[in-house]
Amino acid sequence: MDRHKQGTQCLHAGYTPQNGEPRNIPIVQSTTFRYESSPAMGALFDLEATGYFYSRLQNPTCDQVAAKITALEGGTAGMLTSSGQAANFFAIFNICSAGDHVVAASTIYGGTYNLFVVTMKRMGISFTLVDPNASEEELHKAFRPETKAMFGETVANPALVVLDIEKFAKVAHANGVPLIVDNTFPTPINCRPFEWGADIVVHSTTKYMDGHANGVGGAIIDSGRFDWNKYADKYPGLTTPDPSYHGLVYTERFGIEGAYITKAVVQLMRDFGCSPAPMNSYLLNVGLETLHLRMPRHCENALAVARYLQNHEKISWISYPELEGDKNNALSKKYLPNGSCGVLSFGVKGGREKAEEFMAGLKLASIATHVADAKTCVLHPASATHRQLSEADLIACGISSDFVRFSVGIEDVNDIIADIENALKPL
Ligand code: PLP
């Protein structure tokens, strides 16, 4: 285990160059790897030897970057995927089949909602969405005998609801299932969900980890703590022979620390091939090298913007977990004492029309279907990501028509505030 502090891990974890080797993680831009004999290759296919054979499953560049994120989260094994969507899909599908059920927080990101409630439903996996602020008793009621996992986002996109990870973990474990937490917004710099009882962490690395809007990507990290063997009947994919590897049993061969990720790599990556390009993983690593410097700046800037907007006459409401009085402030203080993220949301007085007018007036902040990178950007969900919804549907999913999602970057905060001020002035 890497025992360095996170600021050092951001630079060094996952790759230790030997004498004369490159200091930067090398980009292994190769689909395949050469072996001297068929038996040597065969041992890889039987998972008896470690090594690389085909980049659809694994690639050294990607693995070194995955190892860095694993160290930052404090996990035992990790993998990269080609997107955050792929990470969330794999995280669930690795332990669920048709007929299974998952309990998820209702505030999850819209793309994850579609993946779960529309697409995975077609695969026979059903989801019950629960209010993340529900009591333990209410959460228990959502579980069924066929429930295989519980899921939530540390800080929900765009609702900014902070997950009570301990409460969710307690309920998940009492029902004999792992808690999977999407930790995209705080990143491990601001919260390490394993320390609060989560079992598996997923990321859209597209956001702060990459940090520069260079590449779409995802990651899955295992804490190695969930005892699949204790619930062997529930997780046959991990605890009974896999016919596609001559009857290998993942928990027997790789232990509870390695079974989950190994299965996801050698089975799901093999079959679905959502692997990131080595070049993208390299760029992700460049982003990770400054994650510990960027996150505090994002949070500091976002808090200053939130305080500026809090008392502005043209702003009807504001949501930012670190603001005193915010409904998520108590949970934020507990789980995110050093800051949450750079994303905040607010309403412009006058509704949709004024929100759109405000956005058109911004010069520094760009209108983009993105959040959480170095440059400030802004989105009006009601006319973009949630455009197809009626006013009633918008209200049901917590997106009012005046809702502006503002992703505060790491520019000089005075310039960000001046940009907002100029755009609000003519309204
Ligand atoms: N999870 C969260 C919290 C997100 O915000 C997003 C994207 O915005 C995703 C997952 C999906 O990630 P990607 O866009 O990398 O597929």
XYZ file of C-alpha atoms and ligand atoms in Angstrom:
443
model
C 0.000 0.000 0.000
C 1.221 3.517 -0.856
C 1.611 5.349 2.474
C 2.524 8.734 1.037
C 0.256 11.715 1.635
C -2.252 12.474 -1.150
C -0.231 15.440 -2.424
C 2.661 13.055 -3.086
C 0.440 10.266 -4.415
C -0.995 12.657 -7.022
C 2.506 12.891 -8.495
C 4.032 9.500 -7.800
C 1.520 6.738 -7.018
C 1.022 3.980 -9.575
C 4.320 4.301 -11.416
C 7.885 4.074 -10.125
C 10.429 4.438 -12.932
C 13.455 2.189 -12.668
C 17.019 3.077 -13.641
C 17.020 4.896 -16.978
C 13.257 4.647 -17.494
C 11.039 7.626 -18.402
C 9.912 9.782 -15.489
C 6.478 10.219 -17.056
C 4.134 7.251 -17.365
C 4.926 5.930 -20.860
C 2.112 5.846 -23.407
C 2.000 2.202 -24.474
C 0.182 2.779 -27.744
C -0.082 -0.870 -28.691
C -3.096 -3.085 -29.145
C -1.116 -6.264 -28.552
C 1.891 -7.684 -26.732
C 4.414 -10.219 -28.004
C 5.115 -13.598 -26.384
C 7.722 -16.208 -27.220
C 5.545 -19.282 -27.003
C 1.939 -20.361 -27.162
C 2.059 -21.877 -23.652
C 3.275 -18.525 -22.274
C 0.306 -16.841 -23.953
C -2.008 -19.654 -22.812
C -1.069 -19.065 -19.162
C -2.296 -15.483 -19.547
C -5.588 -16.639 -21.028
C -6.048 -19.020 -18.084
C -5.315 -16.110 -15.673
C -2.445 -18.169 -14.262
C 0.232 -15.648 -15.229
C 0.046 -11.880 -15.000
C 0.835 -9.794 -18.054
C -0.713 -8.018 -20.981
C -2.030 -9.565 -24.138
C -4.660 -7.272 -25.633
C -5.456 -3.621 -24.836
C -9.217 -4.207 -24.969
C -8.794 -5.803 -21.541
C -5.753 -4.140 -20.047
C -2.953 -1.794 -20.996
C 0.054 -0.746 -18.866
C -0.560 3.006 -19.226
C -4.185 2.666 -18.143
C -3.285 0.325 -15.263
C -0.649 2.682 -13.877
C -3.152 5.523 -13.829
C -5.797 3.244 -12.264
C -3.249 2.357 -9.565
C -2.794 6.062 -8.782
C -6.545 6.598 -8.328
C -6.713 3.399 -6.241
C -4.015 4.794 -3.945
C -5.796 8.145 -3.675
C -9.067 6.443 -2.699
C -7.316 3.970 -0.364
C -8.600 0.904 -2.247
C -7.108 -2.492 -3.021
C -7.771 -2.688 -6.776
C -8.935 -0.379 -9.528
C -9.535 -0.066 -13.237
C -10.165 2.656 -15.791
C -13.071 2.699 -18.224
C -13.722 4.747 -21.346
C -16.325 6.935 -19.581
C -18.048 7.532 -16.271
C -21.154 5.936 -17.768
C -19.182 2.754 -18.503
C -17.806 2.793 -14.932
C -21.300 2.988 -13.439
C -22.604 0.315 -15.796
C -19.730 -2.071 -15.017
C -19.899 -1.392 -11.274
C -23.502 -2.619 -11.180
C -23.465 -5.208 -13.957
C -20.447 -6.943 -12.399
C -22.678 -8.142 -9.566
C -26.211 -7.991 -11.052
C -28.008 -10.071 -13.662
C -31.538 -10.124 -15.067
C -33.998 -10.397 -12.192
C -31.773 -8.499 -9.748
C -32.550 -5.193 -8.078
C -30.612 -2.131 -6.883
C -31.538 0.659 -4.447
C -30.232 4.060 -5.611
C -30.489 7.645 -4.382
C -33.083 9.575 -6.398
C -30.742 12.562 -6.804
C -28.255 10.798 -9.099
C -26.950 12.456 -12.277
C -29.437 12.384 -15.189
C -27.193 10.210 -17.382
C -26.883 7.636 -14.602
C -30.663 7.796 -14.098
C -31.232 6.963 -17.784
C -28.646 4.190 -17.701
C -30.248 2.600 -14.638
C -33.949 3.240 -15.062
C -34.276 2.993 -18.842
C -31.393 0.999 -20.327
C -30.542 -1.455 -17.541
C -34.246 -2.047 -17.016
C -34.240 -3.511 -20.553
C -31.601 -5.953 -19.287
C -33.972 -7.068 -16.525
C -32.260 -5.180 -13.692
C -34.655 -2.979 -11.732
C -33.937 0.058 -9.589
C -35.815 1.620 -6.689
C -34.979 5.293 -6.235
C -34.968 6.507 -2.649
C -34.849 9.944 -1.085
C -31.245 10.226 0.183
C -32.581 12.035 3.251
C -35.039 9.244 4.118
C -34.732 7.610 7.533
C -32.960 4.265 7.926
C -36.360 2.586 8.397
C -37.637 4.016 5.113
C -34.457 3.006 3.282
C -34.753 -0.564 4.588
C -38.226 -0.799 3.072
C -36.780 -0.361 -0.440
C -34.810 -3.636 -0.180
C -35.977 -6.952 -1.617
C -34.541 -10.468 -1.464
C -33.093 -9.924 -4.963
C -31.425 -6.581 -4.100
C -27.696 -6.773 -4.906
C -26.343 -3.245 -4.367
C -27.029 0.249 -3.039
C -25.848 3.320 -4.981
C -25.478 7.073 -4.412
C -23.349 10.108 -5.334
C -21.216 11.764 -2.630
C -22.337 15.150 -3.985
C -25.167 14.772 -6.489
C -24.951 16.363 -9.941
C -26.651 18.848 -10.279
C -28.808 18.663 -7.119
C -25.677 19.073 -4.886
C -27.271 16.863 -2.222
C -24.561 15.472 0.057
C -24.930 11.741 0.672
C -25.023 10.492 4.252
C -22.523 7.765 3.376
C -22.465 6.216 6.859
C -26.254 5.893 6.909
C -26.335 4.368 3.421
C -23.467 1.970 4.259
C -25.183 0.867 7.460
C -28.441 0.105 5.657
C -26.658 -1.583 2.718
C -24.605 -3.811 5.031
C -27.597 -4.695 7.199
C -29.167 -5.978 3.978
C -26.003 -7.855 2.960
C -25.130 -5.762 -0.110
C -22.229 -3.417 -0.974
C -22.568 0.358 -1.137
C -21.319 1.834 -4.424
C -20.553 5.564 -4.291
C -19.971 7.861 -7.258
C -17.294 10.206 -5.884
C -16.892 12.330 -9.025
C -17.617 15.784 -7.586
C -15.519 15.837 -4.376
C -12.763 13.516 -5.695
C -10.668 11.668 -3.070
C -9.007 14.985 -2.221
C -12.196 16.148 -0.488
C -13.798 12.835 0.524
C -12.724 9.207 0.692
C -15.989 7.235 0.836
C -14.213 4.028 1.970
C -13.443 5.772 5.277
C -17.208 6.101 5.822
C -18.127 2.526 4.950
C -18.571 2.552 1.157
C -17.371 -0.634 -0.550
C -16.858 0.445 -4.154
C -16.160 3.902 -5.570
C -16.803 5.027 -9.139
C -15.711 8.158 -10.974
C -16.342 10.112 -14.083
C -12.664 11.062 -14.470
C -13.868 13.399 -17.227
C -14.469 15.957 -14.477
C -11.955 17.231 -11.886
C -9.557 14.297 -12.201
C -8.774 15.067 -15.836
C -9.574 18.641 -14.939
C -8.880 20.227 -18.313
C -11.706 18.853 -20.475
C -9.200 16.736 -22.393
C -10.714 13.295 -22.302
C -13.851 11.394 -21.295
C -13.096 8.584 -18.856
C -14.138 6.647 -15.789
C -12.720 4.595 -12.932
C -13.890 1.863 -10.557
C -12.077 1.270 -7.267
C -12.700 -1.563 -4.809
C -12.118 -1.168 -1.073
C -11.529 -4.920 -0.930
C -13.640 -5.098 2.200
C -16.989 -6.469 1.082
C -17.051 -10.177 1.909
C -18.559 -11.749 -1.197
C -18.082 -15.219 0.321
C -20.358 -14.365 3.250
C -23.183 -13.822 0.745
C -21.977 -16.434 -1.748
C -25.497 -17.322 -2.921
C -26.166 -13.697 -3.834
C -23.005 -13.211 -5.862
C -22.512 -16.453 -7.832
C -20.566 -14.575 -10.505
C -17.776 -14.025 -7.982
C -18.066 -17.144 -5.857
C -18.832 -19.992 -8.299
C -16.873 -21.264 -11.315
C -16.672 -19.064 -14.420
C -17.015 -21.370 -17.446
C -15.262 -18.801 -19.643
C -12.048 -19.322 -17.619
C -12.135 -23.124 -17.175
C -14.135 -22.966 -13.966
C -11.994 -20.395 -12.146
C -13.635 -18.950 -8.990
C -12.711 -15.259 -8.621
C -12.902 -15.063 -4.819
C -10.789 -18.228 -4.468
C -8.079 -17.146 -6.901
C -7.936 -13.389 -6.193
C -9.334 -13.079 -2.654
C -11.981 -10.600 -1.586
C -9.494 -7.767 -2.248
C -9.073 -8.604 -5.938
C -12.073 -10.655 -7.078
C -14.440 -7.829 -8.024
C -12.042 -5.795 -10.181
C -10.425 -8.863 -11.756
C -13.850 -10.141 -12.830
C -14.809 -6.729 -14.230
C -11.577 -6.588 -16.269
C -11.342 -10.136 -17.563
C -15.058 -10.630 -18.149
C -16.779 -7.283 -18.733
C -13.871 -5.517 -20.475
C -13.275 -8.627 -22.544
C -16.925 -8.726 -23.621
C -17.886 -5.029 -23.808
C -14.506 -3.432 -24.478
C -15.124 -0.039 -22.870
C -11.397 0.480 -22.406
C -9.823 3.939 -22.473
C -7.193 4.821 -25.062
C -3.668 4.882 -23.549
C -3.303 8.492 -24.725
C -6.437 9.494 -22.777
C -5.123 7.735 -19.681
C -1.855 9.621 -20.071
C -3.752 12.926 -20.234
C -5.810 11.890 -17.213
C -2.580 11.317 -15.329
C -1.334 14.793 -16.196
C -4.554 16.116 -14.654
C -4.181 13.952 -11.550
C -0.724 15.395 -10.896
C -2.313 18.714 -9.857
C -5.633 17.497 -8.441
C -4.559 18.289 -4.860
C -3.763 21.872 -5.876
C -6.814 22.472 -8.040
C -9.539 21.148 -5.723
C -8.930 23.634 -2.880
C -8.887 26.486 -5.418
C -12.171 25.330 -7.005
C -13.786 25.215 -3.547
C -12.362 28.561 -2.417
C -13.551 30.262 -5.628
C -16.984 28.589 -5.518
C -17.544 29.650 -1.921
C -16.645 33.254 -2.790
C -19.065 33.193 -5.749
C -21.779 31.595 -3.583
C -21.356 34.285 -0.904
C -21.531 37.006 -3.555
C -24.738 35.557 -5.032
C -26.323 34.755 -1.665
C -27.428 38.330 -1.039
C -27.810 39.481 -4.657
C -31.154 41.154 -5.387
C -31.530 39.393 -8.751
C -30.930 35.887 -7.388
C -33.932 34.033 -5.959
C -32.133 31.083 -4.343
C -28.707 29.476 -4.181
C -27.488 25.997 -3.366
C -23.893 25.294 -2.346
C -23.149 22.742 0.396
C -20.511 24.873 2.096
C -22.773 27.906 2.566
C -23.926 28.402 6.156
C -27.653 27.766 6.180
C -27.590 25.527 3.091
C -29.732 22.425 3.602
C -26.672 20.247 2.951
C -24.358 22.186 5.237
C -24.415 19.783 8.199
C -23.583 16.761 6.014
C -21.016 18.821 4.152
C -19.245 19.693 7.419
C -19.142 16.014 8.343
C -18.083 14.442 5.032
C -16.407 17.366 3.250
C -14.637 19.418 5.921
C -12.059 20.723 3.438
C -14.543 21.665 0.730
C -17.081 19.969 -1.528
C -16.549 20.913 -5.180
C -16.668 23.933 -7.478
C -20.218 23.440 -8.685
C -23.101 25.520 -7.391
C -26.643 26.157 -8.557
C -28.890 29.177 -8.270
C -32.106 30.694 -9.560
C -32.345 33.963 -11.460
C -35.404 36.079 -10.587
C -37.737 36.128 -13.569
C -37.457 32.421 -14.375
C -36.324 30.726 -17.574
C -36.267 33.882 -19.720
C -34.055 35.826 -17.300
C -31.818 32.800 -16.667
C -31.185 32.500 -20.406
C -30.599 36.266 -20.700
C -28.116 36.122 -17.819
C -26.195 33.299 -19.444
C -26.053 35.062 -22.795
C -24.461 38.020 -21.014
C -21.557 36.036 -19.588
C -18.240 36.602 -21.343
C -15.677 34.616 -19.329
C -17.860 31.656 -18.369
C -18.725 29.506 -21.358
C -22.052 27.807 -21.926
C -21.113 24.120 -22.034
C -22.590 20.692 -21.336
C -19.837 20.122 -18.868
C -18.926 20.718 -15.283
C -15.938 20.431 -13.060
C -12.925 21.499 -15.057
C -10.400 24.289 -14.767
C -12.377 26.868 -16.772
C -15.656 28.307 -15.494
C -18.688 27.062 -17.378
C -22.433 27.316 -17.032
C -25.528 25.397 -18.068
C -29.261 26.023 -18.008
C -30.520 22.439 -17.569
C -34.144 23.292 -18.473
C -33.078 24.343 -21.968
C -30.271 21.773 -22.411
C -29.890 18.451 -20.587
C -33.496 18.492 -19.337
C -35.007 20.236 -22.380
C -37.456 17.434 -23.188
C -39.159 17.693 -19.781
C -42.412 19.559 -19.147
C -42.559 22.222 -16.417
C -44.210 19.618 -14.145
C -41.511 17.006 -14.861
C -38.814 19.607 -14.245
C -40.243 20.349 -10.813
C -40.488 16.607 -10.022
C -36.769 16.104 -10.599
C -35.795 19.259 -8.725
C -34.822 21.342 -11.766
C -36.802 24.572 -11.702
C -36.966 26.573 -14.926
C -34.800 29.316 -13.375
C -32.123 26.740 -12.339
C -28.603 27.714 -13.443
C -25.745 25.245 -12.870
C -22.504 27.132 -12.464
C -19.168 25.311 -12.458
C -16.591 27.599 -10.900
C -13.120 27.229 -12.398
C -9.703 28.153 -11.070
C -9.401 31.553 -12.739
C -8.963 34.656 -10.560
C -12.220 34.759 -8.604
C -12.514 38.540 -8.988
C -12.808 38.074 -12.751
C -15.446 35.347 -12.323
C -17.516 37.570 -10.023
C -17.098 40.585 -12.326
C -18.363 38.465 -15.240
C -21.445 37.442 -13.236
C -22.027 41.029 -12.109
C -21.915 42.323 -15.703
C -24.339 39.644 -16.867
C -26.809 40.307 -14.025
C -26.735 44.115 -14.367
C -29.049 44.505 -17.405
C -31.716 42.039 -16.156
N -21.336 10.468 -12.655
C -21.479 11.787 -12.442
C -21.651 12.290 -11.044
C -21.456 12.688 -13.500
O -21.588 14.001 -13.267
C -21.291 12.180 -14.826
C -21.269 13.097 -15.988
O -21.570 14.266 -15.894
C -21.166 10.797 -14.994
C -21.167 9.966 -13.895
C -20.987 10.210 -16.374
O -19.670 10.415 -16.751
P -19.146 10.534 -18.263
O -19.737 11.764 -18.838
O -17.668 10.560 -18.094
O -19.612 9.304 -18.973
